[in-house]
Amino acid sequence: VHGLRRDLARLLGADALVPDEELAEYRHDGTIQRGLSGEPDAVVRPGSGEGVAAALRWCYERGVAIVPRAGGTGLAGGAVPAGGGVVVSVERLARVTALDPGLWRMSTGAGVRTADVARLARESGLLFPPDPGAAEQSRIGGNVATNAGGPHAFGRGRTGAFVTGLEAALAPGELARVGGEGRRDAAGYDLVGLMVGSEGTLGIVTAVDLRLVPAPSAAAALAAFLRDPAGGQRALLAILGSGVRPAVLDFLDARAFAAAAGAFPADPPAGFAGGMALLLEVEGSEQEVERQRGELQDALADADPILVQELPGPALWRWRDGLNGAVAAVRGGKVSEDICVPPERLADALDGIRALGAELELPACAWGHAGDGIVHASFMIDPADAGERQRGSAAGERSLALALRLGGSITGEHGVGLVKRALLGAQWDAATLSAHRRIKQALDPKGLLNPGKKEPPGRPQPAAASVVGSEEANGTHVAPA
Ligand SMILES: Cc1cc2nc3c(=O)[nH]c(=O)nc-3n(C[C@H](O)[C@H](O)[C@H](O)COP(=O)(O)OP(=O)(O)OC[C@H]3O[C@@H](n4cnc5c(N)ncnc54)[C@H](O)[C@@H]3O)c2cc1C
């Protein structure tokens, strides 16, 4: 290990090698509560795209695993060096290289923090539309690699929708540039699209060209309370059928609501126990907002709501940000998954989650992005109770199977990483699996880029990277209060 570190320091410069006393933070990512960790052989943070490519080349020549990393907030264990290898962090690629407000575009290194991209856009009267939850810590390269979304992704789109080009270090160690500041590139295969959501398994994104949009001048937020999941489902379908496209179309069930009811920025209605709430926001010009609000209120009225309230957006979204922690606080911990179901099966998903909770004797609740069918299936546990931890894991795992039965996906938001790989084989047919493997083989013939992540178990692993069994990792997302 010391020889490896010395050689990398010589290759990339001493300042690119993360010293021993700082290694701890690179052992984990946002799955730290799940107990996932790894022991990197070395962590490097090159100061340029060429440096990233050089690190990749060095590893590739020697058969050493490479674990790309940006902000380390991922919730799938993608940046965890579970089988050792060299963590290549893009954190020092933190320069904004171009900002052209008049042309609605920005180019940045992959290590620029998400919140800084959003802030710079805002200060120019523009909007960088994605709003993932950990924006102060996550970095744009990580957002691209996970195609990060957020509450506003329903109406605005996820990160990939705003990437017009990128630079990436590809195996065996060279920089490639695809797309660019032009808005369209029909010349080749969609290599930008291939890198988006690839979770560090196909290359290392070193720079990104982003499309910004003019900031909306007005917005209005609504909370609608429905009597039961079936009513919530009716309201959701009425909204989708109305032709209005809200920026946010989120939901939460009554149990999730109850966990944070005290801080809700208005008086919640009586008679909501057992119900479902929808949280919406429309944005645009004053007239557009006025029209969309009216059409949404009409659509909601058809579903016979208990109450529809207009609320100040910032207060509502601040409250919504705290929901995850509030649910975890109810019993001290929780097991949560990010399943996705077709929107017309949302009520079935909620019934299934409640039934799982009842069967495994754990209080269950759910919330998420209703418009996209993303459901945070959550089971509240006492983390000190081994039996509850085990039952929570079982419930989480069975919620993934529920998503597949309903025609959905085991992950709608956070990706596969290490934690969901065991179930990929159940989601994909043989031809899909084979297509994924052939793409991986073409771009990473030695299987050294983030080995074991985003692929079902069974692929031969390189000797340098043995990967922790995902059975262990699955569904044990125990978040403390
Ligand atoms: C409190 C909290 C709230 C969250 N809310 C949301 C949310 O609303 N929506 C959402 O989608 N996610 C959310 N997440 C998950 C996480 O923030 C996102 O997945 C985010 O995009 C990860 O970015 P990162 O920079 O932290 O990446 P990392 O965690 O460092 O890496 C994530 C994955 O991308 C790979 N990777 C990182 N950088 C590169 C690169 N330059 N090139 C190639 N591969 C790379 C890694 O190997 C890993 O597989 C949340 C997480 C937390 C902790």
XYZ file of C-alpha atoms and ligand atoms in Angstrom:
534
model
C 0.000 0.000 0.000
C 2.799 2.440 0.861
C 4.495 1.804 -2.480
C 1.202 2.391 -4.259
C 0.638 5.666 -2.414
C 4.189 6.810 -3.047
C 3.884 6.060 -6.767
C 0.558 7.908 -7.048
C 1.992 10.934 -5.197
C 4.940 10.944 -7.599
C 2.585 10.703 -10.601
C -0.032 13.254 -9.531
C 1.858 15.515 -7.123
C 2.035 15.172 -3.335
C -0.937 17.509 -2.839
C -3.148 15.073 -4.782
C -2.654 12.248 -2.278
C -5.088 12.371 0.641
C -3.046 11.994 3.856
C -3.753 9.125 6.271
C -5.417 11.369 8.872
C -8.077 12.400 6.321
C -8.819 8.933 4.961
C -11.711 8.204 7.341
C -14.280 10.301 5.495
C -13.587 8.428 2.243
C -14.528 5.055 3.753
C -18.251 5.889 3.717
C -20.909 7.742 1.806
C -24.534 8.605 2.601
C -25.108 4.935 3.497
C -23.012 5.249 6.660
C -26.148 4.484 8.722
C -26.510 1.225 6.827
C -23.139 0.204 8.159
C -21.433 0.197 4.766
C -17.752 1.029 4.756
C -14.560 0.182 2.917
C -10.812 0.514 3.256
C -9.235 2.351 0.306
C -5.677 1.464 -0.652
C -5.251 5.143 -1.495
C -7.388 8.235 -2.084
C -6.324 10.746 -4.707
C -7.823 14.104 -5.594
C -6.163 15.216 -8.811
C -6.205 18.925 -9.636
C -7.079 18.529 -13.323
C -8.980 16.325 -15.751
C -5.622 15.155 -17.116
C -4.660 14.143 -13.575
C -7.849 12.071 -13.258
C -7.075 10.358 -16.566
C -3.490 9.719 -15.418
C -4.742 8.136 -12.176
C -7.142 5.958 -14.146
C -4.365 4.923 -16.550
C -2.028 4.064 -13.677
C -4.680 1.874 -12.044
C -5.738 0.298 -15.312
C -2.188 -0.744 -16.195
C -1.812 -2.429 -12.807
C -5.243 -4.031 -12.459
C -6.179 -1.844 -9.483
C -9.860 -1.030 -8.822
C -10.951 2.619 -9.174
C -13.775 4.115 -7.091
C -14.934 7.502 -8.438
C -16.166 9.942 -5.818
C -17.620 13.449 -5.703
C -19.476 14.702 -2.602
C -19.932 11.314 -0.916
C -23.666 11.796 -0.206
C -24.893 8.910 -2.374
C -27.474 6.632 -0.789
C -26.567 3.442 -2.650
C -22.993 2.885 -1.440
C -21.619 3.758 -4.889
C -18.633 5.724 -3.575
C -17.766 3.221 -0.828
C -14.435 1.450 -1.540
C -15.892 -1.831 -0.307
C -13.199 -3.957 -1.908
C -10.299 -1.527 -1.527
C -8.723 0.069 -4.592
C -7.991 3.721 -5.310
C -10.689 6.284 -4.607
C -10.454 9.010 -7.254
C -12.171 12.113 -5.906
C -13.068 14.970 -8.256
C -13.407 17.439 -5.379
C -10.527 19.657 -6.577
C -12.071 20.072 -10.025
C -14.098 22.822 -8.410
C -13.791 25.661 -10.912
C -16.643 27.240 -12.820
C -14.963 27.614 -16.200
C -17.697 29.561 -18.008
C -20.906 31.321 -17.045
C -22.857 32.950 -19.865
C -26.143 34.212 -18.405
C -27.235 35.666 -21.754
C -26.824 32.242 -23.331
C -28.335 30.343 -20.363
C -25.311 28.135 -19.812
C -22.536 27.271 -17.416
C -19.511 24.972 -17.656
C -17.929 23.606 -14.513
C -15.471 21.102 -13.178
C -17.113 17.947 -11.829
C -16.231 18.936 -8.258
C -18.323 22.109 -8.027
C -20.925 21.796 -5.278
C -24.530 21.511 -6.417
C -25.595 24.443 -4.216
C -22.918 26.657 -5.801
C -24.185 25.822 -9.307
C -27.708 26.726 -8.181
C -26.562 29.910 -6.424
C -24.528 31.176 -9.379
C -27.457 30.541 -11.711
C -29.828 32.354 -9.326
C -27.509 35.349 -9.033
C -27.672 35.642 -12.834
C -31.479 35.619 -12.865
C -31.466 32.015 -14.071
C -32.377 28.650 -12.627
C -30.456 25.388 -12.429
C -33.603 23.283 -12.122
C -32.510 20.100 -10.249
C -32.907 20.422 -6.465
C -31.506 17.255 -4.839
C -31.709 17.195 -1.053
C -28.011 17.175 -0.122
C -27.074 20.073 -2.426
C -24.675 21.714 0.058
C -22.497 18.578 0.100
C -23.104 16.836 -3.223
C -21.121 17.843 -6.312
C -22.222 18.181 -9.879
C -20.158 15.185 -11.071
C -21.938 12.999 -8.506
C -25.310 14.430 -9.561
C -24.552 13.503 -13.175
C -23.350 10.023 -12.195
C -26.606 9.384 -10.284
C -28.906 11.504 -12.480
C -30.043 13.178 -9.288
C -33.595 14.440 -8.954
C -35.423 16.180 -6.125
C -38.947 17.414 -5.384
C -39.011 19.683 -8.452
C -37.781 16.948 -10.811
C -41.344 16.011 -11.774
C -41.968 19.246 -13.646
C -38.441 20.384 -14.349
C -36.557 17.155 -15.047
C -33.579 15.463 -13.447
C -29.900 16.438 -13.726
C -29.356 14.626 -17.036
C -31.932 16.835 -18.754
C -29.625 19.828 -18.226
C -26.298 18.320 -19.315
C -25.422 19.316 -22.882
C -21.884 17.975 -22.800
C -19.198 16.534 -20.620
C -15.586 15.525 -20.345
C -14.781 12.119 -18.896
C -11.725 10.011 -18.202
C -12.313 6.692 -19.922
C -10.422 3.409 -19.756
C -7.604 2.735 -20.289
C -6.852 6.312 -19.224
C -7.693 9.055 -21.686
C -9.906 12.124 -21.685
C -12.940 12.188 -23.983
C -15.153 15.230 -24.703
C -18.715 14.700 -25.860
C -21.332 17.300 -26.657
C -20.497 20.778 -25.455
C -21.922 24.247 -25.173
C -24.064 23.792 -28.265
C -27.525 22.610 -27.299
C -27.788 19.660 -29.650
C -25.333 17.043 -30.812
C -26.803 14.428 -33.105
C -23.447 13.195 -34.334
C -22.878 10.027 -32.388
C -24.246 7.606 -29.844
C -25.636 9.408 -26.815
C -22.482 9.086 -24.738
C -23.619 11.906 -22.449
C -26.768 9.904 -21.748
C -24.690 6.803 -21.123
C -22.560 8.551 -18.499
C -25.638 10.080 -16.833
C -26.699 7.681 -14.076
C -23.772 5.309 -14.688
C -22.678 5.511 -11.012
C -18.961 5.568 -11.774
C -18.974 2.223 -13.584
C -18.161 3.475 -17.103
C -15.740 6.371 -16.591
C -15.022 9.405 -14.425
C -16.807 12.640 -15.307
C -14.322 15.503 -14.997
C -16.244 18.489 -16.426
C -19.836 19.297 -17.312
C -21.625 21.751 -19.630
C -24.971 22.737 -18.153
C -28.090 24.237 -19.675
C -29.790 26.777 -17.398
C -33.314 28.152 -17.790
C -34.808 31.578 -17.065
C -36.009 31.737 -13.455
C -39.803 31.660 -13.088
C -41.159 34.943 -11.795
C -43.987 33.458 -9.725
C -44.932 30.233 -7.931
C -47.799 28.905 -5.830
C -47.799 25.925 -3.472
C -50.828 23.859 -2.463
C -51.426 21.069 0.063
C -54.438 18.825 -0.580
C -55.689 16.367 2.036
C -57.605 13.302 0.819
C -59.553 10.868 2.977
C -57.703 7.681 1.999
C -55.082 6.392 -0.465
C -57.808 5.612 -3.009
C -58.904 9.288 -2.881
C -55.255 10.337 -3.150
C -54.868 8.096 -6.178
C -57.971 9.643 -7.784
C -56.619 13.147 -7.149
C -53.243 12.222 -8.612
C -54.809 10.841 -11.782
C -57.100 13.871 -12.048
C -54.068 16.176 -11.882
C -52.116 14.166 -14.449
C -55.185 14.109 -16.692
C -55.761 17.868 -16.333
C -52.806 18.669 -18.569
C -51.228 20.949 -15.961
C -47.643 20.020 -15.237
C -46.814 21.103 -11.704
C -43.127 21.533 -10.850
C -43.722 19.476 -7.675
C -46.260 16.674 -7.319
C -45.329 14.990 -4.040
C -47.360 12.866 -1.645
C -47.249 11.635 1.915
C -49.475 9.288 3.847
C -51.108 10.225 7.135
C -48.569 8.361 9.253
C -45.629 10.197 7.639
C -47.582 13.442 8.027
C -48.235 12.718 11.714
C -44.491 12.383 12.350
C -43.989 16.048 11.433
C -47.503 17.447 11.970
C -46.418 19.747 14.806
C -44.175 21.766 12.484
C -46.588 21.895 9.516
C -46.881 25.545 8.426
C -50.709 25.583 8.743
C -53.467 23.868 10.708
C -53.867 20.308 9.397
C -57.494 19.239 8.938
C -59.458 16.967 11.254
C -60.422 13.544 9.900
C -57.159 12.979 8.057
C -56.014 9.825 9.921
C -55.613 7.093 7.307
C -55.549 9.622 4.465
C -53.054 10.847 1.930
C -51.835 14.389 1.230
C -50.544 15.816 -2.029
C -48.053 18.693 -2.044
C -47.919 20.710 -5.246
C -46.178 23.699 -6.689
C -46.766 25.452 -9.985
C -44.360 28.057 -11.357
C -44.067 30.443 -14.303
C -45.312 33.967 -14.980
C -48.046 35.466 -12.730
C -50.699 34.622 -15.341
C -49.431 31.079 -15.856
C -49.398 30.444 -12.130
C -52.906 31.866 -11.764
C -54.246 29.648 -14.554
C -52.471 26.474 -13.391
C -53.534 26.985 -9.777
C -57.172 27.289 -10.865
C -56.984 24.175 -13.041
C -55.342 22.180 -10.268
C -57.973 23.265 -7.762
C -60.699 22.140 -10.202
C -58.992 18.779 -10.728
C -58.601 18.279 -6.977
C -62.235 19.175 -6.290
C -63.309 16.179 -8.408
C -61.504 13.867 -5.955
C -63.561 15.150 -2.993
C -60.674 16.382 -0.776
C -61.087 17.137 2.924
C -59.174 20.380 2.394
C -57.025 22.170 -0.185
C -54.794 24.877 1.280
C -52.494 27.386 -0.381
C -49.274 27.740 1.615
C -46.091 29.813 1.369
C -43.792 27.634 -0.795
C -40.494 28.203 1.076
C -42.094 27.261 4.427
C -43.759 24.193 2.931
C -40.561 22.921 1.290
C -38.516 23.576 4.443
C -41.042 21.488 6.337
C -40.897 18.789 3.648
C -37.067 18.724 3.947
C -37.403 17.778 7.606
C -39.789 14.890 6.983
C -37.134 12.190 6.657
C -35.609 13.065 10.039
C -39.013 13.406 11.691
C -40.063 9.906 10.577
C -36.750 8.452 11.815
C -37.271 10.203 15.164
C -40.595 8.485 15.871
C -38.951 5.240 17.015
C -35.278 6.190 16.806
C -34.604 4.658 13.392
C -36.120 3.452 10.152
C -35.529 1.289 7.133
C -36.323 3.221 3.928
C -36.252 2.277 0.279
C -36.743 4.439 -2.846
C -38.953 2.162 -4.932
C -40.755 3.380 -8.034
C -44.196 2.257 -9.251
C -46.359 3.401 -12.137
C -48.322 6.422 -10.808
C -51.638 4.611 -11.287
C -50.450 1.918 -8.838
C -49.561 4.331 -6.027
C -52.528 3.353 -3.823
C -51.683 -0.345 -4.349
C -48.099 0.382 -3.285
C -49.313 2.131 -0.109
C -51.647 -0.793 0.697
C -48.770 -3.211 0.138
C -46.391 -1.224 2.364
C -48.978 -1.052 5.165
C -49.590 -4.799 4.856
C -45.839 -5.479 5.047
C -45.603 -3.350 8.175
C -48.524 -5.171 9.777
C -47.091 -8.586 8.918
C -43.652 -7.739 10.282
C -45.103 -5.833 13.249
C -43.473 -2.496 12.393
C -45.205 0.856 11.901
C -44.949 1.647 8.200
C -45.350 4.881 6.269
C -44.582 6.284 2.845
C -43.977 9.551 1.063
C -42.313 10.592 -2.172
C -42.662 12.054 -5.607
C -46.154 10.945 -6.654
C -45.971 12.317 -10.187
C -42.974 10.101 -10.942
C -44.254 7.197 -8.808
C -41.269 7.366 -6.427
C -42.202 5.966 -3.025
C -39.976 6.115 0.047
C -41.292 2.931 1.647
C -40.356 3.279 5.301
C -40.540 1.002 8.322
C -39.946 2.571 11.729
C -37.725 0.632 14.094
C -35.939 0.860 17.398
C -32.320 0.584 16.207
C -31.267 -0.919 19.544
C -33.548 -3.916 18.975
C -31.833 -6.575 16.833
C -35.151 -8.270 16.039
C -36.626 -5.010 14.756
C -33.527 -4.291 12.706
C -33.834 -7.693 11.093
C -37.581 -7.349 10.479
C -36.980 -3.842 9.091
C -34.450 -5.206 6.607
C -36.879 -7.933 5.569
C -39.654 -5.366 5.106
C -37.362 -3.133 3.011
C -36.341 -6.043 0.817
C -39.926 -7.165 0.367
C -40.932 -3.616 -0.622
C -38.524 -3.940 -3.565
C -40.279 -7.121 -4.660
C -43.598 -5.273 -4.265
C -42.351 -2.551 -6.652
C -41.453 -5.187 -9.239
C -44.861 -6.889 -8.872
C -46.537 -3.527 -9.527
C -44.536 -3.006 -12.720
C -42.004 -0.598 -11.228
C -38.329 -0.437 -10.289
C -36.263 -1.313 -7.227
C -34.878 2.236 -7.305
C -36.427 5.407 -8.680
C -33.953 7.894 -7.301
C -30.763 6.840 -5.555
C -29.446 4.159 -7.893
C -28.209 0.624 -7.380
C -24.639 0.999 -6.120
C -23.862 -1.836 -3.769
C -27.082 -1.924 -1.853
C -29.578 -3.039 -4.477
C -27.500 -5.148 -6.795
C -28.894 -8.465 -5.590
C -32.313 -7.626 -7.045
C -31.244 -6.366 -10.450
C -31.456 -9.870 -11.849
C -35.131 -9.951 -10.856
C -35.882 -6.629 -12.543
C -34.092 -7.167 -15.859
C -34.828 -9.792 -18.481
C -31.912 -11.753 -19.910
C -31.525 -9.514 -22.965
C -31.479 -6.318 -20.864
C -28.938 -7.822 -18.513
C -26.785 -8.879 -21.437
C -26.981 -5.401 -23.037
C -25.824 -3.812 -19.770
C -22.965 -6.292 -19.498
C -21.851 -5.677 -23.079
C -21.812 -1.903 -22.564
C -19.770 -2.377 -19.402
C -17.404 -4.758 -21.183
C -16.906 -2.293 -24.051
C -16.082 0.697 -21.842
C -14.396 -1.108 -18.956
C -12.948 -4.331 -20.361
C -10.960 -5.100 -17.209
C -13.940 -4.461 -14.910
C -11.923 -2.033 -12.772
C -14.288 0.963 -12.702
C -16.279 0.733 -9.482
C -16.304 -3.083 -9.489
C -19.419 -4.770 -8.204
C -21.539 -1.593 -8.281
C -24.672 -1.317 -10.419
C -24.478 -4.901 -11.606
C -26.046 -8.116 -10.388
C -23.755 -10.471 -8.480
C -22.157 -13.148 -10.607
C -19.794 -11.178 -12.826
C -16.177 -12.217 -12.196
C -14.472 -9.623 -10.015
C -10.901 -8.441 -10.593
C -8.481 -9.869 -8.056
C -7.779 -6.387 -6.663
C -11.364 -5.795 -5.625
C -13.438 -8.244 -3.688
C -16.825 -6.765 -2.930
C -18.886 -7.094 0.239
C -21.927 -9.331 -0.077
C -24.950 -7.247 -0.868
C -27.205 -9.614 1.059
C -25.655 -8.118 4.147
C -26.144 -4.564 2.944
C -29.629 -4.832 1.570
C -32.396 -2.929 3.243
C -30.543 -2.166 6.448
C -30.875 1.584 6.187
C -31.091 2.363 9.836
C -31.269 6.111 10.193
C -30.869 7.438 13.715
C -33.128 10.182 14.924
C -29.909 14.116 3.073
C -29.850 13.577 1.664
C -30.827 13.950 0.759
C -30.790 13.463 -0.557
N -31.748 13.861 -1.431
C -31.697 13.420 -2.707
C -32.681 13.837 -3.657
O -33.575 14.627 -3.345
N -32.596 13.344 -4.914
C -31.590 12.489 -5.290
O -31.557 12.069 -6.457
N -30.664 12.082 -4.415
C -30.679 12.520 -3.147
N -29.719 12.119 -2.260
C -28.657 11.199 -2.698
C -27.352 11.911 -3.186
O -27.232 13.200 -2.630
C -27.331 12.001 -4.708
O -27.250 10.686 -5.230
C -26.174 12.836 -5.265
O -26.351 13.030 -6.652
C -24.806 12.201 -5.047
O -23.822 13.157 -5.373
P -22.391 13.119 -4.682
O -21.587 14.231 -5.260
O -22.498 13.111 -3.227
O -21.855 11.716 -5.244
P -21.090 10.522 -4.509
O -21.854 10.030 -3.343
O -19.666 10.896 -4.295
O -21.137 9.412 -5.670
C -22.358 8.875 -6.085
C -22.094 7.840 -7.201
O -21.575 8.491 -8.349
C -20.255 8.039 -8.652
N -19.490 9.240 -8.999
C -19.246 10.315 -8.204
N -18.561 11.248 -8.899
C -18.374 10.754 -10.141
C -17.745 11.255 -11.307
N -17.163 12.442 -11.322
N -17.753 10.483 -12.422
C -18.346 9.255 -12.428
N -18.944 8.731 -11.339
C -18.965 9.479 -10.215
C -19.759 7.337 -7.408
O -18.845 6.303 -7.724
C -21.064 6.792 -6.841
O -21.390 5.592 -7.488
C -29.746 12.582 -0.953
C -28.755 12.225 -0.021
C -28.797 12.711 1.266
C -27.699 12.313 2.220
